């Protein structure tokens, strides 16, 4: 059960930014240099992808729902 004041982990800007940081750190460990603008663009793209996926998940839920919309 989800509280109305809660959001899913993938809707959290903090989590998405943290995941971006992990990915960027892994690139740095392998010796690849990352352009700072690329970091910003990557974080924005991850956020857009998460938004698209949650939209698709909502549509899936509506299609599979057993109750009709009135």
CSV table of C-alpha atoms in Angstrom, one decimal:
chain,number,residue,atom,x,y,z
A,1,UNK,CA,0.0,0.0,0.0
A,2,UNK,CA,1.4,3.4,-1.0
A,3,UNK,CA,0.8,6.6,1.0
A,4,UNK,CA,-0.5,9.4,-1.2
A,5,UNK,CA,2.4,11.6,0.1
A,6,UNK,CA,5.0,9.0,-1.1
A,7,UNK,CA,6.4,8.6,-4.6
A,8,UNK,CA,8.1,5.7,-6.2
A,9,UNK,CA,11.9,5.5,-6.1
A,10,UNK,CA,12.2,6.2,-9.8
A,11,UNK,CA,10.3,9.5,-9.5
A,12,UNK,CA,12.9,10.9,-7.0
A,13,UNK,CA,15.3,13.4,-8.5
A,14,UNK,CA,17.7,12.5,-5.7
A,15,UNK,CA,17.8,8.8,-6.7
A,16,UNK,CA,18.1,9.6,-10.4
A,17,UNK,CA,21.0,12.0,-9.7
A,18,UNK,CA,22.6,9.4,-7.5
A,19,UNK,CA,22.4,6.8,-10.2
A,20,UNK,CA,23.9,9.2,-12.6
A,21,UNK,CA,26.7,9.9,-10.2
A,22,UNK,CA,27.4,6.1,-10.0
A,23,UNK,CA,27.5,5.7,-13.7
A,24,UNK,CA,29.8,8.7,-14.2
A,25,UNK,CA,32.1,7.4,-11.4
A,26,UNK,CA,32.3,4.1,-13.2
A,27,UNK,CA,33.4,5.9,-16.3
A,28,UNK,CA,36.0,7.9,-14.3
A,29,UNK,CA,37.4,4.6,-12.8
A,30,UNK,CA,37.9,3.2,-16.2
A,31,UNK,CA,39.9,6.3,-17.1
A,32,UNK,CA,37.4,8.0,-19.4
A,33,UNK,CA,37.0,11.8,-19.0
A,34,UNK,CA,33.4,13.1,-18.9
A,35,UNK,CA,32.5,16.6,-20.1
A,36,UNK,CA,30.5,18.4,-17.4
A,37,UNK,CA,27.8,19.3,-19.8
A,38,UNK,CA,27.4,15.6,-20.6
A,39,UNK,CA,26.7,15.0,-16.9
A,40,UNK,CA,23.9,17.5,-16.9
A,41,UNK,CA,22.4,16.2,-20.1
A,42,UNK,CA,22.7,12.6,-18.9
A,43,UNK,CA,20.8,13.4,-15.7
A,44,UNK,CA,18.1,15.1,-17.7
A,45,UNK,CA,17.8,12.2,-20.0
A,46,UNK,CA,17.5,9.7,-17.2
A,47,UNK,CA,14.7,11.8,-15.6
A,48,UNK,CA,12.9,11.9,-19.0
A,49,UNK,CA,13.3,8.2,-19.4
A,50,UNK,CA,11.9,7.5,-15.9
A,51,UNK,CA,8.9,9.8,-16.7
A,52,UNK,CA,8.2,7.9,-19.9
A,53,UNK,CA,8.4,4.6,-18.2
A,54,UNK,CA,6.0,5.6,-15.4
A,55,UNK,CA,3.6,6.8,-18.1
A,56,UNK,CA,3.7,3.5,-19.9
A,57,UNK,CA,3.3,1.7,-16.6
A,58,UNK,CA,0.2,3.7,-15.8
A,59,UNK,CA,-1.3,2.9,-19.2
A,60,UNK,CA,-0.5,-0.8,-18.7
A,61,UNK,CA,-2.3,-0.6,-15.3
A,62,UNK,CA,-5.3,0.9,-16.9
A,63,UNK,CA,-5.4,-1.7,-19.7
A,64,UNK,CA,-5.1,-4.6,-17.1
A,65,UNK,CA,-7.6,-3.0,-14.6
A,66,UNK,CA,-10.7,-5.0,-13.9
A,67,UNK,CA,-12.9,-1.9,-13.1
A,68,UNK,CA,-14.2,0.3,-15.9
A,69,UNK,CA,-13.8,4.0,-15.9
A,70,UNK,CA,-17.2,5.8,-15.6
